Amino acid sequence: MREVVHARGHENVSAEHGSTFEITTDDWLTPAGDCILAVEADRAPTAFADAFVDACRNRDATIRATLTATTDEGDTHTATIVGRGHPELSFENERSHVGRTSDYVDDRTVLVDADAAAADLDRDLVDALAAGADLRVELAVEPADGGMA
């Protein structure tokens, strides 16, 4: 099962945070937001299907975030971050999607134990986002039994 979010980069994207990455529905970004990869997301976690949310609430579920940045020139840069689910994931936030390398959960968290954070992303992808590239975020959950939900 998959959920897709579209957003866009911003001139203040630095992707320097070592333990999280974030996509926000906000239309602005200050330099202090060093985990934020994109703004103006067209969906918030509250918009995700109940079946997707339920599948993510299993510690043994694998959640993949595939990030694809597309520049105005048509160049694409892709990264995949793999994490897992957690029983306390609520998907109740109306603004932000946050992936975490830790197992901390709040209403913004969409995956935990991620194998990468903002600082780990390829700098070409980050540069494209800082130049305002469009970002497609595909979240895919694989249930504990190994089949795609």
Coordinates of C-alpha atoms in Angstrom, one line a residue:
M1 CA 0.0 0.0 0.0
R2 CA 1.3 3.5 -0.9
E3 CA 0.6 7.1 -0.2
V4 CA 2.0 9.9 -2.3
V5 CA 2.8 13.5 -1.4
H6 CA 3.9 16.3 -3.7
A7 CA 5.8 19.3 -2.4
R8 CA 8.5 21.7 -3.7
G9 CA 11.9 22.6 -2.6
H10 CA 12.9 26.0 -1.1
E11 CA 16.0 28.2 -1.1
N12 CA 16.6 27.5 2.6
V13 CA 16.7 23.7 2.2
S14 CA 20.0 22.7 3.8
A15 CA 19.3 19.1 4.8
E16 CA 21.9 19.1 7.6
H17 CA 19.9 17.4 10.4
G18 CA 21.4 14.1 11.4
S19 CA 18.4 12.3 12.8
T20 CA 15.3 13.4 10.9
F21 CA 13.9 14.5 7.6
E22 CA 10.6 16.4 7.2
I23 CA 8.2 17.5 4.5
T24 CA 5.8 20.3 5.5
T25 CA 2.6 21.8 4.2
D26 CA 3.9 25.2 5.3
D27 CA 4.7 27.6 2.4
W28 CA 7.9 29.0 4.1
L29 CA 11.1 27.7 5.6
T30 CA 13.7 29.5 7.7
P31 CA 17.4 28.5 7.7
A32 CA 16.8 26.9 11.2
G33 CA 14.7 24.2 9.6
D34 CA 17.7 22.0 8.7
C35 CA 15.6 18.8 8.5
I36 CA 13.0 20.1 6.1
L37 CA 13.4 18.9 2.6
A38 CA 10.3 20.5 1.0
V39 CA 7.4 22.9 1.6
E40 CA 3.8 23.3 0.3
A41 CA 3.1 19.5 0.6
D42 CA -0.3 18.8 -1.0
R43 CA -1.2 16.3 1.8
A44 CA -0.7 15.9 5.5
P45 CA -0.6 12.7 7.4
T46 CA -4.2 13.1 8.4
A47 CA -5.2 12.5 4.8
F48 CA -3.7 9.0 4.6
A49 CA -6.0 6.0 4.2
D50 CA -7.0 4.2 7.4
A51 CA -5.7 0.9 5.9
F52 CA -2.3 2.5 5.3
V53 CA -2.1 3.8 8.8
D54 CA -3.1 0.5 10.3
A55 CA -0.4 -1.3 8.3
C56 CA 2.2 1.2 9.6
R57 CA 1.3 0.5 13.2
N58 CA 3.3 -2.7 13.3
R59 CA 6.9 -2.7 14.6
D60 CA 7.8 -5.4 12.0
A61 CA 6.4 -3.4 9.1
T62 CA 8.9 -1.9 6.7
I63 CA 8.2 1.6 5.5
R64 CA 10.1 3.0 2.5
A65 CA 10.1 6.7 1.7
T66 CA 11.2 7.2 -1.9
L67 CA 12.1 10.9 -2.6
T68 CA 12.2 12.0 -6.2
A69 CA 13.2 15.6 -7.0
T70 CA 12.6 16.9 -10.5
T71 CA 14.1 20.2 -11.6
D72 CA 12.6 22.6 -14.1
E73 CA 15.1 21.2 -16.7
G74 CA 13.7 17.7 -16.2
D75 CA 16.6 16.3 -14.2
T76 CA 15.7 13.9 -11.5
H77 CA 17.4 12.9 -8.3
T78 CA 16.1 10.0 -6.2
A79 CA 16.8 8.6 -2.7
T80 CA 15.1 5.9 -0.7
I81 CA 15.0 5.9 3.0
V82 CA 13.9 2.7 4.8
G83 CA 12.5 2.6 8.3
R84 CA 9.8 0.7 10.2
G85 CA 6.4 1.1 11.7
H86 CA 5.5 1.5 15.3
P87 CA 2.2 0.8 17.2
E88 CA 2.0 4.5 18.4
L89 CA 2.1 6.1 14.9
S90 CA -1.0 8.2 14.8
F91 CA -0.8 10.1 11.4
E92 CA -2.8 12.9 13.0
N93 CA -0.7 15.8 12.2
E94 CA -2.2 18.4 9.8
R95 CA 1.2 20.0 8.7
S96 CA 4.2 17.7 8.7
H97 CA 5.6 14.3 7.8
V98 CA 8.7 13.4 9.8
G99 CA 10.9 10.3 9.4
R100 CA 13.2 9.6 12.3
T101 CA 16.4 7.5 12.8
S102 CA 15.3 7.0 16.4
D103 CA 12.2 5.2 17.7
Y104 CA 10.7 8.5 19.1
V105 CA 7.0 8.9 18.0
D106 CA 4.8 12.0 18.0
D107 CA 1.8 13.0 15.8
R108 CA 4.2 14.1 12.9
T109 CA 6.1 10.8 12.8
V110 CA 5.5 8.6 9.7
L111 CA 8.4 6.1 10.2
V112 CA 11.0 5.3 12.8
D113 CA 14.4 3.6 12.8
A114 CA 15.2 5.2 9.4
D115 CA 18.5 4.2 7.7
A116 CA 19.1 7.8 6.8
A117 CA 18.2 11.4 7.7
A118 CA 18.3 14.7 5.9
A119 CA 22.1 15.0 6.3
D120 CA 22.7 11.6 4.7
L121 CA 21.0 12.5 1.4
D122 CA 22.9 12.9 -1.8
R123 CA 24.0 16.5 -2.2
D124 CA 22.8 16.7 -5.8
L125 CA 19.2 15.9 -4.6
V126 CA 19.6 18.5 -1.8
D127 CA 20.9 21.1 -4.2
A128 CA 18.0 20.5 -6.6
L129 CA 15.6 21.0 -3.7
A130 CA 17.4 24.2 -2.6
A131 CA 16.9 25.4 -6.2
G132 CA 13.1 24.8 -5.9
A133 CA 12.7 21.4 -7.5
D134 CA 9.4 19.6 -7.3
L135 CA 9.5 16.7 -4.8
R136 CA 7.4 13.5 -5.0
V137 CA 7.4 11.5 -1.8
E138 CA 6.1 7.9 -2.0
L139 CA 5.6 6.1 1.3
A140 CA 5.1 2.4 0.8
V141 CA 4.5 0.0 3.7
E142 CA 5.4 -3.7 3.6
P143 CA 3.6 -5.6 6.3
A144 CA 5.5 -7.9 8.7
D145 CA 4.5 -11.0 6.6
G146 CA 6.5 -9.7 3.7
G147 CA 3.7 -8.9 1.2
M148 CA 2.9 -5.3 0.1
A149 CA -0.1 -4.1 2.0

